[in-house]
């Protein structure tokens, strides 16, 4: 039940304020001994001509509050503090969570609304490095989160599959391409010849010319060049898709830059008709001084299109095709100016959909004391990072199993290591606010007691094993409210409250484009659970009733952790 709305409407009735206004004013106190909700009385001072503490005293005595058997009210200074009855909260929260199961946190606020999440968007023929992982992981999480809230989500991968570099690749391939190497590791070979092209080009201007011609032929749809380009694209996609599959990442389409290229003339015509195109140093630009931005180049002086023009065409296509409620771009902070320009050009051209486009930026990826044998150039490949993490986790899991005397099979260990090792990488990207740089270090990532995926997955697996063991002994989690309302200790209260706050965290994550709101909440649930578990007995509690009630808490912890981890793109394991 939504206690906040309930309290807001009672306050509104008593004071004559609008419910929405009251709702917005209600705070969650920083400490739980100050109650579950607090209403600051300052707003009423003017109309009532009284000091806020006095107002709080009078309001607290109002009999409308006394009618509620769900909460009690106390005035502290200028605040009204509301304490939800612990037994009521336990019964109310746990029965709702356990009924929802894995669907806990699901809502329907997005019904009938289309949200586009564009993420990953790597460049064809380039290695998939740890920076692309940031957009991939954030975007995947946002897509899952919006879906959970009932939105119709369109997951788009805006592949970097167009531009003059493909002319260079075609020239380079014809001169130095090695078929066997290409089949073996396409991206490595394509990168090799691309780098070679740039080296050779310094002394041989004819290469530049040949690349330009080849790109022109590609744009004109000449068969030979198109075929080569298509082959490079397909080969790269095979590599990317393998990685996506491993990570549980999916897309509804790969409409990349090339997809929009033949829609650009219409954009240019539209801008020209609206008198927005101006010539500047030979290029065609849209001036944006009224937005405090530098001009946005639409056509280069040689008439070729650029990145921004393809993005303009993409927004218009998406608007037409999906009538989006939101069009979200998960792209690094360095491209912030680019997106401001694109959205402002559209705004200037009178497109309302410009206001529904959002750039969701993120920070840089760094490494602390980590050595990598970098396969390609000096970037760290995501695949190498994941492999290394999985193999380190495997060692830990195998050792733990051995210490416990548990004969897990190699296949079992492999499966657990894959999920936990991958989860450890993914979690590092979503455990803090997205605009902060992240620093990878094995100690932090793989700390089974830290704020990590291994810790959360381990907490889940152990809780599942408690439930299995209880079932073997004939105990099933309680479902009736009377039994559930016995959970009123401080540890139980804190834990259940953190479980109950999960749906709100999911909504906040979507509204602020911050998956970290979810990771923070489930991490709190896991900590609260571990405290509760250390201090109280589950099997062998004072009464059978209490055992069953506590098992219901275990079940709710599992649903919350699983649901939250799934929203982050992390799988759980049943045993670890
Ligand atoms: N391919 C680009 C890169 O790797 C990112 C594309 C971002 N999306 C967009 N619509 N411009 O930097």
XYZ file of C-alpha atoms and ligand atoms in Angstrom:
588
model
C 0.000 0.000 0.000
C 1.168 3.533 -0.634
C 1.398 4.992 2.860
C 2.678 8.303 1.619
C -0.458 9.005 -0.448
C -2.612 7.894 2.417
C -0.906 10.283 4.833
C -0.916 13.091 2.275
C -4.639 12.848 1.761
C -5.352 12.971 5.492
C -3.110 16.016 5.929
C -4.814 17.649 2.961
C -8.231 17.012 4.458
C -7.235 18.556 7.745
C -5.330 21.553 6.436
C -7.149 22.335 3.221
C -3.895 22.146 1.237
C -3.835 20.372 -2.131
C -3.005 16.662 -1.904
C -0.299 16.919 -4.573
C 1.379 19.762 -2.757
C 1.366 17.866 0.514
C 2.639 14.738 -1.217
C 5.597 16.652 -2.597
C 6.397 18.180 0.781
C 6.436 14.901 2.673
C 9.981 13.826 3.402
C 11.623 10.577 4.351
C 13.475 11.349 7.596
C 17.198 10.615 7.609
C 16.944 8.354 10.669
C 14.296 5.786 11.351
C 13.788 6.927 14.964
C 12.305 10.064 13.394
C 9.565 8.039 11.796
C 8.911 6.759 8.289
C 7.547 10.011 6.875
C 7.705 13.619 7.970
C 5.651 16.631 7.058
C 7.253 20.065 7.552
C 4.664 22.576 8.728
C 6.334 25.761 7.412
C 3.900 26.146 4.503
C 1.044 26.681 6.883
C 2.730 29.426 8.926
C 1.560 32.267 6.728
C -2.102 31.348 6.412
C -2.484 30.242 10.020
C -0.320 33.094 11.372
C 1.330 30.773 13.848
C 4.819 29.435 14.404
C 5.439 26.075 12.686
C 6.191 24.162 15.933
C 2.858 25.272 17.321
C 1.084 24.191 14.171
C 2.779 20.809 14.420
C 1.629 20.413 18.024
C -1.956 21.221 17.137
C -2.041 19.051 14.052
C -0.587 16.041 15.860
C -3.562 16.108 18.196
C -6.088 16.056 15.365
C -8.503 13.191 15.738
C -8.402 12.300 12.043
C -4.896 10.978 12.640
C -6.021 9.063 15.680
C -8.494 7.156 13.503
C -5.690 5.442 11.622
C -4.563 2.076 12.878
C -1.743 2.060 10.342
C 0.401 4.813 11.790
C 0.927 7.060 14.776
C 1.880 10.728 14.671
C 4.300 12.715 16.799
C 5.292 16.340 16.548
C 8.965 17.183 16.779
C 9.750 20.877 16.374
C 8.140 22.123 13.168
C 7.649 18.572 11.876
C 4.900 16.019 12.051
C 6.543 12.610 12.153
C 4.602 9.557 11.088
C 5.430 6.083 12.340
C 3.941 3.243 10.358
C 2.874 0.388 12.599
C 5.615 -2.220 12.287
C 3.373 -5.258 12.329
C 1.090 -3.707 9.777
C 3.985 -2.791 7.528
C 5.486 -6.273 7.744
C 2.243 -7.974 6.813
C 1.369 -5.468 4.144
C 4.784 -5.422 2.460
C 5.599 -9.113 2.620
C 2.261 -10.315 1.344
C 2.498 -7.902 -1.598
C 6.084 -8.895 -2.449
C 5.540 -12.613 -2.166
C 2.431 -12.467 -4.255
C 4.340 -10.592 -6.977
C 7.395 -12.906 -6.806
C 9.865 -12.112 -9.559
C 7.506 -9.424 -10.803
C 8.052 -7.356 -7.699
C 8.526 -3.717 -8.699
C 6.405 -4.012 -11.834
C 4.158 -1.015 -12.504
C 1.980 0.335 -15.260
C 2.930 4.008 -15.333
C 4.240 3.557 -18.874
C 1.174 1.987 -20.397
C 0.669 3.101 -23.976
C 3.911 5.086 -24.066
C 6.821 4.416 -26.389
C 10.293 4.939 -25.069
C 13.311 4.580 -27.312
C 16.547 3.616 -25.617
C 19.531 3.945 -27.895
C 22.636 2.313 -26.482
C 25.856 0.486 -27.219
C 26.213 1.832 -30.784
C 29.778 0.664 -31.411
C 31.680 1.464 -34.564
C 31.975 -1.203 -37.220
C 35.462 -2.649 -37.658
C 36.609 -1.229 -34.335
C 37.286 -3.137 -31.142
C 34.573 -3.247 -28.497
C 36.307 -1.669 -25.563
C 35.409 -0.992 -21.955
C 33.941 2.418 -22.799
C 31.336 0.833 -25.092
C 30.518 -1.450 -22.205
C 29.368 1.572 -20.209
C 26.667 2.540 -22.698
C 25.769 -1.094 -23.280
C 25.283 -1.867 -19.592
C 23.553 1.403 -18.675
C 21.281 1.243 -21.697
C 20.400 -2.374 -21.110
C 19.485 -1.551 -17.537
C 17.392 1.473 -18.516
C 15.592 -0.512 -21.202
C 14.753 -3.243 -18.681
C 13.685 -0.686 -16.092
C 11.325 1.163 -18.423
C 9.875 -2.130 -19.523
C 9.277 -3.113 -15.919
C 7.300 0.103 -15.484
C 5.039 -0.827 -18.358
C 6.532 1.293 -21.124
C 6.742 -0.037 -24.626
C 10.508 0.024 -25.085
C 12.300 0.152 -28.428
C 15.945 -0.825 -28.034
C 18.066 0.694 -30.767
C 21.692 0.204 -31.649
C 22.888 3.217 -33.643
C 25.843 1.456 -35.208
C 28.709 3.600 -36.442
C 28.547 1.997 -39.868
C 28.919 4.938 -42.186
C 31.374 7.654 -43.093
C 34.573 8.320 -44.958
C 36.492 5.729 -42.922
C 34.774 3.023 -44.921
C 36.343 4.402 -48.091
C 39.687 4.029 -46.341
C 38.921 0.484 -45.271
C 37.982 -0.526 -48.804
C 41.215 0.911 -50.198
C 43.252 -0.693 -47.416
C 41.586 -4.058 -47.846
C 42.288 -4.128 -51.568
C 45.933 -3.331 -50.958
C 46.800 -5.295 -47.834
C 43.819 -7.376 -46.748
C 44.612 -10.899 -45.566
C 41.620 -13.199 -46.098
C 42.651 -15.846 -43.601
C 43.273 -13.265 -40.901
C 39.959 -11.627 -41.666
C 38.061 -14.879 -41.219
C 39.971 -15.667 -38.059
C 39.526 -12.375 -36.197
C 37.775 -9.832 -38.406
C 38.033 -6.821 -36.125
C 41.705 -7.362 -35.464
C 42.461 -7.580 -39.185
C 40.270 -4.611 -40.099
C 41.946 -2.542 -37.415
C 45.384 -3.619 -38.635
C 44.769 -2.464 -42.192
C 43.043 0.701 -41.004
C 46.045 1.668 -38.904
C 48.359 0.789 -41.798
C 46.317 3.009 -44.095
C 46.919 6.003 -41.848
C 50.636 5.319 -41.674
C 51.039 4.895 -45.426
C 48.772 7.828 -46.206
C 51.325 10.232 -44.731
C 53.704 9.540 -47.609
C 51.199 8.693 -50.302
C 48.445 11.209 -51.003
C 47.027 8.963 -53.729
C 45.685 6.771 -50.936
C 43.588 9.645 -49.635
C 42.233 10.175 -53.102
C 41.462 6.485 -53.600
C 39.631 6.336 -50.254
C 37.538 9.339 -51.174
C 36.599 7.757 -54.485
C 35.684 4.512 -52.816
C 33.472 6.242 -50.292
C 31.777 8.118 -53.120
C 31.168 4.823 -54.918
C 29.781 3.371 -51.718
C 27.414 6.327 -51.339
C 26.333 5.902 -54.959
C 25.564 2.259 -54.265
C 28.204 0.707 -56.546
C 27.982 -3.032 -56.165
C 31.638 -3.936 -55.428
C 32.090 -1.312 -52.751
C 28.706 -1.950 -51.229
C 29.474 -5.670 -50.990
C 32.749 -5.060 -49.187
C 31.177 -2.606 -46.787
C 28.355 -5.024 -46.094
C 30.823 -7.789 -45.437
C 32.805 -5.696 -42.935
C 29.563 -4.744 -41.241
C 28.225 -8.296 -41.065
C 31.500 -9.644 -39.748
C 31.677 -7.001 -37.048
C 28.094 -7.647 -36.049
C 28.814 -11.332 -35.566
C 31.523 -10.372 -33.083
C 29.347 -7.808 -31.292
C 26.336 -10.107 -31.136
C 28.346 -12.839 -29.517
C 29.243 -10.427 -26.762
C 25.666 -9.147 -26.445
C 24.364 -12.668 -26.139
C 26.825 -13.437 -23.388
C 25.703 -10.312 -21.535
C 21.974 -10.855 -22.045
C 21.768 -7.663 -24.077
C 19.240 -7.418 -26.896
C 18.165 -4.924 -29.524
C 15.040 -4.452 -31.557
C 17.071 -3.096 -34.432
C 20.514 -2.089 -35.612
C 19.445 0.996 -37.497
C 22.853 2.605 -37.543
C 24.194 5.650 -39.284
C 23.973 4.083 -42.746
C 20.270 3.456 -42.270
C 19.610 7.188 -42.134
C 21.925 8.302 -44.896
C 19.304 8.389 -47.647
C 16.985 10.372 -45.401
C 19.404 13.249 -45.172
C 18.413 15.065 -48.381
C 14.915 15.490 -46.964
C 16.368 16.977 -43.782
C 18.502 19.390 -45.812
C 15.458 20.407 -47.897
C 13.393 20.951 -44.783
C 16.071 23.145 -43.187
C 16.466 25.077 -46.418
C 12.723 25.621 -46.778
C 12.577 26.962 -43.268
C 15.448 29.300 -44.135
C 17.645 27.858 -41.428
C 20.645 26.913 -43.567
C 23.460 29.389 -43.844
C 26.761 29.193 -45.593
C 29.858 29.340 -43.440
C 33.342 28.757 -44.826
C 31.813 26.753 -47.645
C 29.814 24.508 -45.343
C 26.060 24.600 -44.760
C 25.285 25.248 -41.117
C 22.422 26.096 -38.772
C 23.273 28.990 -36.458
C 22.412 28.363 -32.823
C 23.554 31.477 -30.991
C 20.148 31.912 -29.363
C 20.783 28.606 -27.592
C 24.273 29.657 -26.609
C 25.749 26.999 -28.901
C 28.200 26.962 -31.793
C 26.734 26.444 -35.297
C 25.729 22.906 -36.237
C 27.306 21.775 -39.505
C 24.841 19.988 -41.762
C 26.806 19.617 -45.006
C 30.558 19.846 -45.343
C 32.074 22.073 -48.007
C 32.404 19.119 -50.380
C 28.692 18.431 -49.939
C 29.123 15.249 -47.886
C 27.015 14.677 -44.812
C 28.294 14.332 -41.309
C 27.487 12.630 -38.029
C 25.093 15.401 -36.920
C 23.023 15.288 -40.099
C 22.558 11.556 -39.669
C 21.398 12.134 -36.115
C 18.891 14.760 -37.264
C 17.468 12.327 -39.771
C 17.356 9.672 -37.066
C 15.266 11.772 -34.673
C 12.759 12.569 -37.409
C 12.538 8.925 -38.434
C 11.989 7.857 -34.839
C 9.363 10.520 -34.309
C 7.471 9.386 -37.398
C 7.821 5.688 -36.711
C 7.329 5.514 -32.955
C 5.743 8.812 -31.839
C 8.018 8.483 -28.874
C 7.264 9.693 -25.406
C 11.020 9.779 -24.849
C 14.024 9.243 -27.066
C 16.978 8.413 -24.849
C 20.612 8.451 -25.988
C 23.035 6.622 -23.751
C 26.288 8.110 -25.000
C 29.430 9.369 -23.222
C 29.614 12.883 -21.786
C 32.123 14.049 -24.455
C 29.226 14.040 -26.945
C 27.028 16.320 -24.824
C 27.572 19.312 -27.095
C 26.760 17.289 -30.193
C 23.386 16.254 -28.775
C 22.580 19.770 -27.570
C 23.202 20.978 -31.098
C 21.095 18.291 -32.733
C 18.164 18.824 -30.372
C 18.415 22.604 -30.736
C 18.389 22.473 -34.530
C 15.158 20.494 -34.346
C 13.699 22.858 -31.809
C 14.582 25.794 -34.015
C 12.896 24.027 -36.912
C 9.748 23.765 -34.802
C 9.744 20.081 -33.900
C 8.151 19.554 -30.508
C 9.679 16.102 -30.222
C 13.015 17.826 -29.600
C 11.894 18.361 -26.011
C 11.475 14.628 -25.523
C 15.017 13.771 -26.580
C 17.380 13.110 -23.705
C 21.123 12.648 -23.690
C 22.117 10.336 -20.858
C 25.855 10.802 -20.380
C 28.368 8.835 -18.384
C 31.931 9.082 -17.136
C 35.221 7.447 -18.026
C 36.543 4.001 -17.298
C 39.839 3.680 -15.471
C 41.918 0.884 -14.016
C 43.757 0.637 -10.743
C 46.765 -1.679 -10.655
C 45.409 -3.921 -13.355
C 47.613 -5.336 -16.037
C 46.121 -6.443 -19.284
C 47.723 -7.997 -22.259
C 46.012 -5.633 -24.647
C 45.314 -7.432 -27.871
C 44.436 -4.427 -29.952
C 46.196 -1.114 -29.590
C 46.166 0.223 -26.071
C 42.455 -0.137 -25.348
C 41.138 -2.721 -22.934
C 38.644 -4.997 -24.616
C 35.468 -5.773 -22.746
C 35.820 -9.432 -23.587
C 39.251 -9.604 -21.959
C 37.961 -7.880 -18.840
C 35.045 -10.306 -18.552
C 37.197 -13.370 -19.206
C 39.675 -12.339 -16.577
C 36.925 -11.663 -14.061
C 35.270 -15.025 -14.748
C 38.510 -16.898 -14.330
C 39.316 -15.163 -11.041
C 35.822 -15.873 -9.724
C 36.167 -19.476 -10.809
C 39.225 -19.921 -8.619
C 37.410 -18.478 -5.610
C 34.287 -20.576 -6.132
C 36.265 -23.779 -6.651
C 38.294 -23.158 -3.521
C 35.245 -22.338 -1.409
C 33.502 -25.487 -2.596
C 36.543 -27.553 -1.773
C 36.818 -25.993 1.704
C 33.188 -26.825 2.342
C 33.687 -30.353 1.117
C 31.114 -29.758 -1.585
C 31.768 -31.759 -4.758
C 30.470 -29.365 -7.338
C 31.045 -30.541 -10.885
C 33.281 -28.553 -13.196
C 30.258 -27.668 -15.289
C 28.468 -26.320 -12.235
C 31.467 -24.250 -11.223
C 31.829 -22.934 -14.767
C 28.243 -21.805 -14.877
C 28.396 -20.053 -11.538
C 31.732 -18.422 -12.369
C 30.399 -17.112 -15.684
C 27.390 -15.459 -14.067
C 29.183 -14.095 -11.032
C 32.285 -12.983 -12.964
C 30.208 -11.230 -15.586
C 27.959 -9.801 -12.888
C 31.002 -8.375 -11.100
C 31.957 -6.417 -14.222
C 28.425 -5.248 -14.925
C 27.824 -4.174 -11.338
C 30.933 -1.994 -11.326
C 29.330 0.102 -14.062
C 26.047 0.601 -12.231
C 27.060 0.851 -8.601
C 27.623 4.621 -8.635
C 26.049 7.645 -10.275
C 26.658 7.310 -14.006
C 28.469 10.607 -14.432
C 31.228 9.543 -12.114
C 34.325 7.925 -13.567
C 34.667 4.305 -12.615
C 37.843 2.692 -11.444
C 38.212 -1.029 -11.819
C 40.212 -2.943 -9.285
C 40.002 -6.670 -8.673
C 39.973 -6.264 -4.896
C 36.914 -4.028 -4.994
C 35.070 -5.891 -7.733
C 35.488 -9.354 -6.323
C 35.089 -8.561 -2.633
C 32.480 -11.065 -1.480
C 31.632 -8.763 1.435
C 31.734 -5.460 -0.401
C 29.229 -3.553 -2.497
C 29.615 -6.013 -5.352
C 27.678 -8.429 -7.497
C 29.381 -11.432 -5.867
C 28.116 -10.200 -2.480
C 24.555 -9.718 -3.751
C 24.449 -12.986 -5.664
C 25.945 -14.815 -2.714
C 23.322 -13.322 -0.395
C 20.633 -14.479 -2.797
C 22.036 -17.999 -3.132
C 22.458 -18.429 0.593
C 18.920 -17.227 1.250
C 17.624 -19.703 -1.296
C 19.462 -22.445 0.460
C 17.855 -21.465 3.786
C 14.458 -21.721 2.117
C 15.294 -25.126 0.618
C 16.524 -26.429 3.923
C 13.385 -25.184 5.692
C 11.173 -26.834 3.141
C 13.011 -30.115 3.693
C 12.172 -29.783 7.355
C 8.542 -29.115 6.569
C 8.489 -25.342 7.012
C 6.962 -23.134 4.352
C 6.970 -19.316 4.423
C 3.935 -17.772 6.092
C 1.382 -16.058 3.889
C -1.256 -14.942 6.377
C -1.097 -11.398 7.631
C -1.492 -12.303 11.249
C 1.683 -14.364 11.301
C 3.568 -11.853 9.208
C 2.695 -9.044 11.581
C 4.865 -10.692 14.241
C 7.950 -9.285 12.541
C 8.522 -6.135 14.545
C 12.128 -6.213 15.801
C 14.443 -3.373 14.768
C 16.327 -5.602 12.325
C 13.122 -6.938 10.811
C 11.637 -3.496 10.544
C 14.688 -2.004 8.779
C 14.885 -4.944 6.405
C 11.213 -4.971 5.504
C 11.195 -1.238 5.022
C 14.096 -1.441 2.580
C 12.247 -4.163 0.682
C 9.129 -2.017 0.612
C 11.055 0.940 -0.824
C 12.251 -1.044 -3.835
C 9.404 -0.154 -6.261
C 9.991 3.539 -5.580
C 13.706 3.076 -6.321
C 12.845 1.490 -9.677
C 10.706 4.491 -10.563
C 13.427 6.892 -9.517
C 15.980 4.994 -11.581
C 13.837 5.484 -14.674
C 13.029 9.110 -13.952
C 16.671 10.079 -13.397
C 18.202 7.558 -15.840
C 20.249 6.206 -12.943
C 20.341 2.416 -12.548
C 22.378 3.158 -9.461
C 19.138 3.959 -7.618
C 18.343 0.260 -8.002
C 21.800 -1.057 -7.127
C 21.851 1.126 -4.037
C 18.478 -0.155 -2.891
C 19.196 -3.855 -3.324
C 22.578 -3.437 -1.738
C 20.776 -1.955 1.292
C 18.361 -4.884 1.329
C 21.267 -7.345 1.283
C 23.077 -5.532 4.123
C 19.911 -5.373 6.212
C 19.260 -9.017 5.549
C 22.738 -10.072 6.595
C 22.435 -8.092 9.818
C 19.053 -9.683 10.533
C 20.426 -13.118 9.689
C 23.414 -12.748 12.010
C 21.270 -11.588 14.911
C 18.240 -13.837 14.655
C 17.434 -17.478 14.219
C 15.267 -18.508 11.372
C 15.045 -22.258 11.726
C 14.847 -22.694 15.460
C 13.249 -19.338 16.231
C 11.224 -18.996 19.421
C 8.074 -20.284 17.808
C 7.120 -22.104 14.662
C 5.063 -19.094 13.693
C 8.098 -16.851 13.883
C 10.124 -19.283 11.780
C 7.486 -19.178 9.077
C 7.216 -15.412 9.232
C 10.999 -15.111 8.922
C 10.985 -17.486 5.986
C 8.543 -15.123 4.326
C 11.139 -12.381 4.792
C 13.735 -14.645 3.164
C 11.439 -15.174 0.234
C 10.848 -11.443 -0.147
C 14.585 -10.761 0.023
C 15.099 -13.236 -2.833
C 12.382 -11.681 -4.969
C 13.769 -8.193 -4.414
C 17.388 -9.136 -5.093
C 16.537 -11.169 -8.157
C 14.251 -8.546 -9.578
C 16.751 -5.759 -8.896
C 19.741 -7.643 -10.276
C 17.752 -8.535 -13.366
C 17.051 -4.834 -13.941
C 20.793 -4.229 -13.799
C 21.405 -7.015 -16.304
C 22.808 -9.514 -13.786
C 21.732 -13.134 -13.377
C 21.505 -14.867 -10.033
C 22.537 -18.434 -9.219
C 20.629 -20.773 -6.940
C 23.735 -22.177 -5.317
C 27.227 -20.810 -4.921
N 29.188 5.274 -32.647
C 29.396 6.353 -31.738
C 30.676 6.145 -30.942
O 31.134 5.030 -30.784
C 28.269 6.537 -30.777
C 26.937 6.812 -31.397
C 26.046 7.570 -30.498
N 24.701 7.745 -30.982
C 24.270 8.680 -31.790
N 23.004 8.687 -32.127
N 25.060 9.610 -32.268
O 31.223 7.118 -30.434
